[in-house]
PDB file of C-alpha atoms and ligand atoms in Angstrom:
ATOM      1  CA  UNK R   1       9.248-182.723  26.815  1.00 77.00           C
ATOM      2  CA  UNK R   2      10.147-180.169  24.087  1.00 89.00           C
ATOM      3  CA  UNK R   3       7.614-177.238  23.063  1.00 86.00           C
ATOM      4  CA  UNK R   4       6.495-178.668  19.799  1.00 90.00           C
ATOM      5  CA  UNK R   5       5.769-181.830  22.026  1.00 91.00           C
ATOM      6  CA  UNK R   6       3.976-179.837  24.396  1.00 88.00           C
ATOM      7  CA  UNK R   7       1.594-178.135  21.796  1.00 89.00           C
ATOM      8  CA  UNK R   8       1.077-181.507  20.284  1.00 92.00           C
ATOM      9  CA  UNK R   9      -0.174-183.259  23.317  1.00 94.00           C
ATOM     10  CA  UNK R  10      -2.275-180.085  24.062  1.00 93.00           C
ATOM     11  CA  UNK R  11      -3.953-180.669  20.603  1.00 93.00           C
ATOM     12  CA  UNK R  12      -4.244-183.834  20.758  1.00 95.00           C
ATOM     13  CA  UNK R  13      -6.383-183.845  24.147  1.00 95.00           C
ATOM     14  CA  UNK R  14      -8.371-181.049  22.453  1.00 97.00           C
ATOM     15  CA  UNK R  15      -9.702-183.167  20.005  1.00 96.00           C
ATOM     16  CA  UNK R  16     -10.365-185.712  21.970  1.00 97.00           C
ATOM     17  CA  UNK R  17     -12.694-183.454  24.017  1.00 96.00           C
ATOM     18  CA  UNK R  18     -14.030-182.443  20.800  1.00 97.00           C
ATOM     19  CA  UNK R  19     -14.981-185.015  19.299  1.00 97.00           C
ATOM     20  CA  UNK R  20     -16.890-185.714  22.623  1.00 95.00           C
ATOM     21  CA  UNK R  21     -18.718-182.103  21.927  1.00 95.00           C
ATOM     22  CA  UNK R  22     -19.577-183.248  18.306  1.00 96.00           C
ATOM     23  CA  UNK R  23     -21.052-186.475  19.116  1.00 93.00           C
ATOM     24  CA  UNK R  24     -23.312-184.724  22.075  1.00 91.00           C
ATOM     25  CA  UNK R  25     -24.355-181.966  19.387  1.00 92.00           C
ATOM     26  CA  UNK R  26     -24.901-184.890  16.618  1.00 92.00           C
ATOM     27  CA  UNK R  27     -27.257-186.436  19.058  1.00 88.00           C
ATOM     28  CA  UNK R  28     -29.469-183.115  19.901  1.00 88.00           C
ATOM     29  CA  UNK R  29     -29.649-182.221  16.280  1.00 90.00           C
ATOM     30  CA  UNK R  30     -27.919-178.678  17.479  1.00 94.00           C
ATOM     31  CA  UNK R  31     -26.335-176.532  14.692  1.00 96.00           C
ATOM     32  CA  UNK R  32     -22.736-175.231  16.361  1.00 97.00           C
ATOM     33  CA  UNK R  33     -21.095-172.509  14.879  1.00 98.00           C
ATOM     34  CA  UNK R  34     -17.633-171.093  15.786  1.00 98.00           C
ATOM     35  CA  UNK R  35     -17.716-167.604  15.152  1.00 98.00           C
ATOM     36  CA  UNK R  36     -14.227-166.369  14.715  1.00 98.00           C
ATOM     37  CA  UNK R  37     -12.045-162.805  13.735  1.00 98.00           C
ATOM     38  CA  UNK R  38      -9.924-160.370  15.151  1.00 98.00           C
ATOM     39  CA  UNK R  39     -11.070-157.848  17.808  1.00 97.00           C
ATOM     40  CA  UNK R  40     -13.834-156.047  16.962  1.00 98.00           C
ATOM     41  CA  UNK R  41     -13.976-157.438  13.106  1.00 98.00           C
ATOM     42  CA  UNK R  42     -18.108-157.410  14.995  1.00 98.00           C
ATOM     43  CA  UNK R  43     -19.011-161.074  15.992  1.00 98.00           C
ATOM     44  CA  UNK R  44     -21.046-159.800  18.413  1.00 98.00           C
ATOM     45  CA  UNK R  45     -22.781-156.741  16.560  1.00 98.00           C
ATOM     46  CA  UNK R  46     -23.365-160.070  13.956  1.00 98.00           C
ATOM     47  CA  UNK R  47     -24.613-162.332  16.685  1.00 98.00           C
ATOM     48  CA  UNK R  48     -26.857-159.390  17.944  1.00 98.00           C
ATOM     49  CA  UNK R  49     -28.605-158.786  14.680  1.00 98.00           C
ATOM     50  CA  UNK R  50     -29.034-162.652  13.888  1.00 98.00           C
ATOM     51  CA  UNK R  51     -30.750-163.252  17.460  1.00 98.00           C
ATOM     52  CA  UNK R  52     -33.463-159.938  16.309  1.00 98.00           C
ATOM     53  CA  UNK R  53     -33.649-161.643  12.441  1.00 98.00           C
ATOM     54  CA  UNK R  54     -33.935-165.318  13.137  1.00 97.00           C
ATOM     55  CA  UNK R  55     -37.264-166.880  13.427  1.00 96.00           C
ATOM     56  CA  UNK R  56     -38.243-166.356  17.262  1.00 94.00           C
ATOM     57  CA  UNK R  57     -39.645-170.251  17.462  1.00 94.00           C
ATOM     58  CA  UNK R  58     -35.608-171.048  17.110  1.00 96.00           C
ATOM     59  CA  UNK R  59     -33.839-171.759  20.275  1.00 94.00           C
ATOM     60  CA  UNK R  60     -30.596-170.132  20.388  1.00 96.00           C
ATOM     61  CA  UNK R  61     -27.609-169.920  22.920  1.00 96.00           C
ATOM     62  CA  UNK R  62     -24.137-168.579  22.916  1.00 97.00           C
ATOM     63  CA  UNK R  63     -20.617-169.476  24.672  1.00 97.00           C
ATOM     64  CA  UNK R  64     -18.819-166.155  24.466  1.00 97.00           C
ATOM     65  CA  UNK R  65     -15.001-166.211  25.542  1.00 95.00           C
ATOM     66  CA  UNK R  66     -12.838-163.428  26.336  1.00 91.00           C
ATOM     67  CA  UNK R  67      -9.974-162.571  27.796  1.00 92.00           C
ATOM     68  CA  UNK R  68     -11.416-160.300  30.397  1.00 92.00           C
ATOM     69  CA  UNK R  69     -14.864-158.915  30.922  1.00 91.00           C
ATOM     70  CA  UNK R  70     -18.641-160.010  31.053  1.00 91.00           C
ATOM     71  CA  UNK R  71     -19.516-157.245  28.213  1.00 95.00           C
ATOM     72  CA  UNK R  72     -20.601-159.421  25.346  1.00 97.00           C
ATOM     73  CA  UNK R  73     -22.491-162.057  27.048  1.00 97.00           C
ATOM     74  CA  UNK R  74     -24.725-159.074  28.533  1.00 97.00           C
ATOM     75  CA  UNK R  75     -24.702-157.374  24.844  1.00 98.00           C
ATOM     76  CA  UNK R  76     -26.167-160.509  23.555  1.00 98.00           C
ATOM     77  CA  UNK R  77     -28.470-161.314  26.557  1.00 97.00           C
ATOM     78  CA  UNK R  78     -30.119-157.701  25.928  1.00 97.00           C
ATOM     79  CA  UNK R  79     -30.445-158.734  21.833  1.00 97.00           C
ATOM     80  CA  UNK R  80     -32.589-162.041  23.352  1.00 96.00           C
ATOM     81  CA  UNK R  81     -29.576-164.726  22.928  1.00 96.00           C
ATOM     82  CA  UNK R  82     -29.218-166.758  26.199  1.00 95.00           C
ATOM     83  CA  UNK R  83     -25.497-166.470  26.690  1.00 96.00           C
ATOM     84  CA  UNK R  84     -22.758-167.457  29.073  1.00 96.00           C
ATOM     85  CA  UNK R  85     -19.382-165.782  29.256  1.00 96.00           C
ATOM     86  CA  UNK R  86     -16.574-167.666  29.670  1.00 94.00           C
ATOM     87  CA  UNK R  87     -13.477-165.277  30.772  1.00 92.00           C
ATOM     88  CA  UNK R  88     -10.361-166.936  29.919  1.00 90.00           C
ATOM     89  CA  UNK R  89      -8.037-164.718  31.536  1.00 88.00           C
ATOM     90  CA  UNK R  90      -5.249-164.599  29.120  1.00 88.00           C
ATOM     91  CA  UNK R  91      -5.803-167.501  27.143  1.00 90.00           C
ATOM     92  CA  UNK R  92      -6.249-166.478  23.391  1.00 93.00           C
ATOM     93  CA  UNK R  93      -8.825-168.934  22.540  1.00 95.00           C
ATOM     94  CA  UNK R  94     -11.690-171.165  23.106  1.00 95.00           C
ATOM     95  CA  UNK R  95     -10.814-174.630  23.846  1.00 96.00           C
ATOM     96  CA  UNK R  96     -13.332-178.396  23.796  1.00 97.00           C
ATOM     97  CA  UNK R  97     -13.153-178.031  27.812  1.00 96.00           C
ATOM     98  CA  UNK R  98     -14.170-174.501  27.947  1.00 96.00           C
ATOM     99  CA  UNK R  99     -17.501-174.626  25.941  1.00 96.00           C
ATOM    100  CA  UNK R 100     -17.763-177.805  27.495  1.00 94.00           C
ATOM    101  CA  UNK R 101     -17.987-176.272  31.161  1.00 93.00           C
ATOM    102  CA  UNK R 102     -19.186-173.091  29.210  1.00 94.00           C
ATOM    103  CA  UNK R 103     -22.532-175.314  28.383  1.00 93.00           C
ATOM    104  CA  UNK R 104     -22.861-176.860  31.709  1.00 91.00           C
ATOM    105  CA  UNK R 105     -22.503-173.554  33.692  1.00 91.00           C
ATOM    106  CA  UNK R 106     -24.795-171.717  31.170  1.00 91.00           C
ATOM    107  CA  UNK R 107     -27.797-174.433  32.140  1.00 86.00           C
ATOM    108  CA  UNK R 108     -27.375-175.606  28.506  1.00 85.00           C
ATOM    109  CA  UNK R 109     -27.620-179.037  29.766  1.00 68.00           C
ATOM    110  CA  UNK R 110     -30.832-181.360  30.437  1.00 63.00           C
ATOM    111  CA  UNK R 111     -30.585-184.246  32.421  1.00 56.00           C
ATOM    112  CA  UNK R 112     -31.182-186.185  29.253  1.00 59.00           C
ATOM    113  CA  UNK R 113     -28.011-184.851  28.127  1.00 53.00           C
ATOM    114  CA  UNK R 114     -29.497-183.493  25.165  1.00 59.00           C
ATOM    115  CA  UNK R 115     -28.976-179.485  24.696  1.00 69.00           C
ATOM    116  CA  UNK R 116     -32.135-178.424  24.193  1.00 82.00           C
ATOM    117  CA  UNK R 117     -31.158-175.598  21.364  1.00 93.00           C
ATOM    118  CA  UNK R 118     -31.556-175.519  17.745  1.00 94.00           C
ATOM    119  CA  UNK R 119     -28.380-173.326  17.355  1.00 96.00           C
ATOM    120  CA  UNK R 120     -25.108-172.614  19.299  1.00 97.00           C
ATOM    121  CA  UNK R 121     -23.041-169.928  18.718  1.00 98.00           C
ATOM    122  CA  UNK R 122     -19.276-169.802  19.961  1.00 98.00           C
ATOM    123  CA  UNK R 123     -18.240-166.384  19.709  1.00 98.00           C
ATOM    124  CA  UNK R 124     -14.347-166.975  20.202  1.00 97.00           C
ATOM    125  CA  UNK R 125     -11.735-164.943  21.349  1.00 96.00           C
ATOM    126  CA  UNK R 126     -10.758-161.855  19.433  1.00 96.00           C
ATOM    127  CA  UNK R 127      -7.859-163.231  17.596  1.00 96.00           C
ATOM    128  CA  UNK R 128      -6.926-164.831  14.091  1.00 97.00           C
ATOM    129  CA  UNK R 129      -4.563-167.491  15.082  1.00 96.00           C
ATOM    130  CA  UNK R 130      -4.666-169.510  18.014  1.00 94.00           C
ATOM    131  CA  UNK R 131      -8.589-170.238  17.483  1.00 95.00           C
ATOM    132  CA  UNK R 132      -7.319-172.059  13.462  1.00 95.00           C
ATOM    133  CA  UNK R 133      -5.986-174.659  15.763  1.00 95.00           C
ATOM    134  CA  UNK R 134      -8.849-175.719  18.069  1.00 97.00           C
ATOM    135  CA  UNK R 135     -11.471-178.214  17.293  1.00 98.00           C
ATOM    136  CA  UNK R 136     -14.152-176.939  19.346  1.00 98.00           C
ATOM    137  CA  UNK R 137     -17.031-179.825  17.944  1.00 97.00           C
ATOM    138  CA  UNK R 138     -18.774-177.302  16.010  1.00 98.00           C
ATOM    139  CA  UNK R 139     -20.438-177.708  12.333  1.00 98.00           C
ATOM    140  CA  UNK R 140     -18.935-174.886  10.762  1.00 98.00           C
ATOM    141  CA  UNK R 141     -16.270-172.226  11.567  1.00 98.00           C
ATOM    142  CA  UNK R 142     -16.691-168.184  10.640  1.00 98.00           C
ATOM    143  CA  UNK R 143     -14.546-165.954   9.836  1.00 98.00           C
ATOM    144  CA  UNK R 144     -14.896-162.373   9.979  1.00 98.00           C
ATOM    145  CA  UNK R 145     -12.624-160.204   8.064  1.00 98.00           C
ATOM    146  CA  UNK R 146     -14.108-156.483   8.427  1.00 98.00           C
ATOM    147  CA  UNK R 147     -12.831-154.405   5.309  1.00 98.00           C
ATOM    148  CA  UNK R 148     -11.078-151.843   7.716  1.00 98.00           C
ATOM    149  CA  UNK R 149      -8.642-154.291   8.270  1.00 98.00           C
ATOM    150  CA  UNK R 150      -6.727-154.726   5.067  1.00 98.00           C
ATOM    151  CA  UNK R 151      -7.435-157.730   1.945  1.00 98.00           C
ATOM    152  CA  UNK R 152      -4.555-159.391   2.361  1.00 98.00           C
ATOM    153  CA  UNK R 153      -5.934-160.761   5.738  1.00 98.00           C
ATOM    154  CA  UNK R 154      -6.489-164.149   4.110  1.00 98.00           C
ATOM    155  CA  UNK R 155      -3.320-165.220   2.661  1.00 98.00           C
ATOM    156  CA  UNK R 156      -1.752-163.361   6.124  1.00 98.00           C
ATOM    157  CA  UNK R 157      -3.326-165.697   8.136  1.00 98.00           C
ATOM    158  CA  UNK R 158      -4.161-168.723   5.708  1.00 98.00           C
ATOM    159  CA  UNK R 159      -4.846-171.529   8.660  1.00 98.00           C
ATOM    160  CA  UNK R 160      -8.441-169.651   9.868  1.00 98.00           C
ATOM    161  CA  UNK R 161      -9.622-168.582   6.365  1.00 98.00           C
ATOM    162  CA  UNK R 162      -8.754-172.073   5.497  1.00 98.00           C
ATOM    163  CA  UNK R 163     -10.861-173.997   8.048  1.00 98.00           C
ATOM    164  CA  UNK R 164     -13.546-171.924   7.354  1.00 98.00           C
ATOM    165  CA  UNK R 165     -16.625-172.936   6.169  1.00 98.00           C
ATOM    166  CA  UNK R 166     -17.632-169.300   5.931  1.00 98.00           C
ATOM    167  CA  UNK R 167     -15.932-166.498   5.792  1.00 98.00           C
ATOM    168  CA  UNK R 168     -17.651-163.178   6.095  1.00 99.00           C
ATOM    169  CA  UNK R 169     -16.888-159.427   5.242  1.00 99.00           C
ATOM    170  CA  UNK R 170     -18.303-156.931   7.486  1.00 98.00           C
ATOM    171  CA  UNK R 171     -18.577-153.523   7.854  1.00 98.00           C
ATOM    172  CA  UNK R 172     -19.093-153.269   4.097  1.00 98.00           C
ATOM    173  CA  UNK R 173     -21.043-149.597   4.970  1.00 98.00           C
ATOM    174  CA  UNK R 174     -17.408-148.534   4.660  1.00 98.00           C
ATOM    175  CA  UNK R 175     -16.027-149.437   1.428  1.00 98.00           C
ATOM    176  CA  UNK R 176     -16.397-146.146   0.464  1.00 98.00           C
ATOM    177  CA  UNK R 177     -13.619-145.079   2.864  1.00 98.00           C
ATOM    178  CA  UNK R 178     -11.004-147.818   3.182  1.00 98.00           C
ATOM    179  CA  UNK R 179      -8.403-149.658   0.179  1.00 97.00           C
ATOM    180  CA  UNK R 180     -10.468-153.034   0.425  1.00 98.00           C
ATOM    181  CA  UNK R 181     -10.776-155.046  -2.657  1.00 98.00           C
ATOM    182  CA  UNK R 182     -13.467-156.916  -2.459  1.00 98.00           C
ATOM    183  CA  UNK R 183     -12.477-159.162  -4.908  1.00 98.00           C
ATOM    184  CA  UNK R 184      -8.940-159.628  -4.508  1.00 98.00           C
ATOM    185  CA  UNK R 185     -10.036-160.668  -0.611  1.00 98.00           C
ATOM    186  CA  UNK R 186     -12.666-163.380  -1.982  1.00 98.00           C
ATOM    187  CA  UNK R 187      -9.829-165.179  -4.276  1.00 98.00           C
ATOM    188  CA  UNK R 188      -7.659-164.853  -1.681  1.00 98.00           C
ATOM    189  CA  UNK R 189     -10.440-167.057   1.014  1.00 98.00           C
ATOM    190  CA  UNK R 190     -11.309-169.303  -2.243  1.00 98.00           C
ATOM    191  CA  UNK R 191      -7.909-170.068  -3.261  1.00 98.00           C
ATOM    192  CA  UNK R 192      -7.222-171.267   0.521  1.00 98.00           C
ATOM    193  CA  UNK R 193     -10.665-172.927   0.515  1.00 98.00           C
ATOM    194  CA  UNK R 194     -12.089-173.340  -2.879  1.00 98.00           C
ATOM    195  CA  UNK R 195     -15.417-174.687  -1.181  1.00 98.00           C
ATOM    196  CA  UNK R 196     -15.894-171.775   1.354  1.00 98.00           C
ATOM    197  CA  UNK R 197     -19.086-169.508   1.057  1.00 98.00           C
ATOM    198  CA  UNK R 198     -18.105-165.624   1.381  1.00 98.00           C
ATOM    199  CA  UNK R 199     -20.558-163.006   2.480  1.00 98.00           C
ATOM    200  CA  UNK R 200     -20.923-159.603   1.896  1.00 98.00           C
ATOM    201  CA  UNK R 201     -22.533-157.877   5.106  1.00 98.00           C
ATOM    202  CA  UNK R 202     -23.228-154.501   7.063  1.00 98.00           C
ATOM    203  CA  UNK R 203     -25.253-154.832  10.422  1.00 98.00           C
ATOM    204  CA  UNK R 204     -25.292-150.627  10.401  1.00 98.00           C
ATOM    205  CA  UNK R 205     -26.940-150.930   6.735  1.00 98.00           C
ATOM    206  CA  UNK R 206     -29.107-154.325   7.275  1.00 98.00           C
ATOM    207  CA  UNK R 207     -27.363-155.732   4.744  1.00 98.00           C
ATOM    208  CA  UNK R 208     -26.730-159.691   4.082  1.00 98.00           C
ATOM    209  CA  UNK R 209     -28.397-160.570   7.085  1.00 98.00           C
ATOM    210  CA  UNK R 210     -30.928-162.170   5.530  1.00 98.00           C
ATOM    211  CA  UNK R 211     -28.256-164.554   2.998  1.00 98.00           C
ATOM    212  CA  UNK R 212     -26.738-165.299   6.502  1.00 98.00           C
ATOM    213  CA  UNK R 213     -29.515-166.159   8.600  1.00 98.00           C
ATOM    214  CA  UNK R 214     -30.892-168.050   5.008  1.00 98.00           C
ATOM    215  CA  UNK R 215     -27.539-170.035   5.452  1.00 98.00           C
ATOM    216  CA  UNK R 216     -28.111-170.695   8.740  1.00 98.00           C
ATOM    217  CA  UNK R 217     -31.525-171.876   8.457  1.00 98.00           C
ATOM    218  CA  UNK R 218     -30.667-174.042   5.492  1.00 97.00           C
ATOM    219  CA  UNK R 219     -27.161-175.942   7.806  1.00 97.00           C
ATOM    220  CA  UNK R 220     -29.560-176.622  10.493  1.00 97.00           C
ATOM    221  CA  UNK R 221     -32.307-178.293   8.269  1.00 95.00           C
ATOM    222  CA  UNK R 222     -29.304-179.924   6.643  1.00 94.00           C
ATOM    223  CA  UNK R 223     -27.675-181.630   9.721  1.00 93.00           C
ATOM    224  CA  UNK R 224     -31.341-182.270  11.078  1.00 89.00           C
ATOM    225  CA  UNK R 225     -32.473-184.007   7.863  1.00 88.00           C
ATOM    226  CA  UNK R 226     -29.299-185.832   7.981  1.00 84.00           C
ATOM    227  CA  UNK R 227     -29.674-187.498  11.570  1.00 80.00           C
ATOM    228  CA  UNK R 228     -33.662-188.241  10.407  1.00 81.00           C
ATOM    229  CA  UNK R 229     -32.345-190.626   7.720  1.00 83.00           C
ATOM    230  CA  UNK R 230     -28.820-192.002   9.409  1.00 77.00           C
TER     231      UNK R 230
HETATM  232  N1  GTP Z   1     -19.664-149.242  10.499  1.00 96.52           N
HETATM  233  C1  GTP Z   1     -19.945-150.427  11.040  1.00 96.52           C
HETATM  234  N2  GTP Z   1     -19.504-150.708  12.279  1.00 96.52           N
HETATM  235  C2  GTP Z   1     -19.784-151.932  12.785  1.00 96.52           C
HETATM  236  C3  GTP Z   1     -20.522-152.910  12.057  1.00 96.52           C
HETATM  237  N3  GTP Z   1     -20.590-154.029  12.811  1.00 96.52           N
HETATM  238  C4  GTP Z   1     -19.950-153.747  13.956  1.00 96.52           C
HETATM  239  N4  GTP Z   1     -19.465-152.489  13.951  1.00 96.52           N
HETATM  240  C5  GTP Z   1     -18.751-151.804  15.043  1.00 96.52           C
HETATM  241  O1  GTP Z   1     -17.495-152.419  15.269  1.00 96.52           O
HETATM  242  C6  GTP Z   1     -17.148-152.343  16.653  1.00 96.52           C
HETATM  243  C7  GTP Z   1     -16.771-153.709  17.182  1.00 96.52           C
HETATM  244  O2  GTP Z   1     -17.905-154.554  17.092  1.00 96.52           O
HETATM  245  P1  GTP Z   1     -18.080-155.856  17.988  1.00 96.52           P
HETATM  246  O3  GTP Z   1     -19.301-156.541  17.511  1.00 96.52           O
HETATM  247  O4  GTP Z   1     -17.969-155.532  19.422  1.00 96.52           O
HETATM  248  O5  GTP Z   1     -16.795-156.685  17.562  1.00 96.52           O
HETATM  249  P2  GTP Z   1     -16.267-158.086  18.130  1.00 96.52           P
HETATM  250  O6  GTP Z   1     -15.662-158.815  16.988  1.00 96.52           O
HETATM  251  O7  GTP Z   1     -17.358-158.777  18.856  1.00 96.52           O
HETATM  252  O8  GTP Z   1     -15.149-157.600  19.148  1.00 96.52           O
HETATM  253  P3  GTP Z   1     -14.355-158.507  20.239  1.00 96.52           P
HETATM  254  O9  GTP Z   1     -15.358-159.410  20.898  1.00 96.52           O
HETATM  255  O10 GTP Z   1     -13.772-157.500  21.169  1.00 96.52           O
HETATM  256  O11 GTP Z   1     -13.304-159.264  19.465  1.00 96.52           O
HETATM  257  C8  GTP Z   1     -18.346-151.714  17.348  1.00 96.52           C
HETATM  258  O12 GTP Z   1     -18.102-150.342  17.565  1.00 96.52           O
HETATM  259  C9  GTP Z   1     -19.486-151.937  16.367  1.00 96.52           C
HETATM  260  O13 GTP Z   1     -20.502-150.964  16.479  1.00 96.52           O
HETATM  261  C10 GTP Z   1     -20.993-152.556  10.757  1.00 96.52           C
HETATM  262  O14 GTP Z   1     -21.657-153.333  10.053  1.00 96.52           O
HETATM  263  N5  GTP Z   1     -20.647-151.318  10.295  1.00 96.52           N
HETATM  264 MG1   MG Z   2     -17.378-159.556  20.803  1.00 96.52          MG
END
């Protein structure tokens, strides 16, 4: 079997898996969301500030994969989010089968096989490419792009802004001291994905936490409302 074989099979399988997840998460009316960007773009600073601004009465959980350490998972427990980590050792992504063990060995299960969350979060590995590729069952994909890191990001790495749902610029507290167009960067993400949603936010300033968590509340009433009348 040839490489391009090999990666096809691979994906293939994934999906399967994945559309396994998405049926499961269907069923328990649970909002998934892959959160996605390069090392420290701030998923978790994100994920921190949206488990201390979302309604408390929401149940929230996170799968959190890295290559190596338990640091996030305990960032986020301390912030209120039940979360497992899932350390991939090497592997530059999250895969169906790892947030599928990820949910079982985080006690996200019920014997009624029904998660009993409103909203999982899949903070994925730090890294703008592999993760494009992986069907993971979720709702919606993220993207982080933090404005330190350049806005030519999109068209750079077209596949993840593509698949995005939403795409999200952080760190916007420091505009005033980096070459980031804001602009240029959101035609960029809409020419790749005319439909996306793009975000302006600064967890050091507070700012566009609210329009997120808004957006957040308003996909989960969505998908719920959806199931109600299906
Ligand atoms: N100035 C500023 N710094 C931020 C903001 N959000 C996050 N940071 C900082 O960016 C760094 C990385 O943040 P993390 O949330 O750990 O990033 P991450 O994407 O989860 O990183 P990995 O999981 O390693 O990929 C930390 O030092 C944060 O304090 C922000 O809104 N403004
Ligand atoms: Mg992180």
């Amino acid at each position: 079997m040839n490489r391009v074989e090999y990666r096809r099979r691979i994906l293939e399988a994934n999906d399967a898996e994945a559309r396994v997840l998405r049926e499961r998460f269907d069923e328990g009316g649970v909002l998934v969301v892959d959160v996605v960007s390069s090392p420290g773009s701030g998923k978790t600073t994100l994920l921190e500030a949206t488990a201390r601004a979302l309604p408390s009465a929401l149940r929230l959980g996170c799968v959190v994969g890295d290559i190596a350490t338990e640091m996030d998972a305990d960032r986020l427990r301390a912030a209120g989010m039940p979360s497992h980590q899932i350390v991939t050792g090497g592997a530059c992504h999250l895969d169906a089968r790892l947030v599928s063990d990820g949910i079982e060995e985080a006690g996200f299960d019920t014997p009624e096989d029904v998660l009993p969350l409103d909203v999982l979060f899949l903070e994925n590995v730090g890294n703008l490419v592999c993760p494009a590729s992986y069907d993971l069952g979720e709702d919606v994909k993220v993207t982080l792009l933090s404005v330190t890191e350049g806005h030519d990001k999109p068209f750079k790495y077209p596949a993840i802004f593509a698949r995005a749902g939403i795409t999200i610029f952080t760190k916007t507290d420091l505009l005033p001291y980096v070459d980031f167009d804001v602009e240029l960067a959101r035609e960029q993400v809409l020419a790749l994905n005319p439909s996306a949603k793009v975000l302006e936010l600064s967890v050091k300033e507070g700012k566009g936490i609210d329009t997120w968590c808004a957006l957040l509340q308003e996909m989960l009433d969505g998908k719920r409302l959806m199931e109600a009348i299906a």
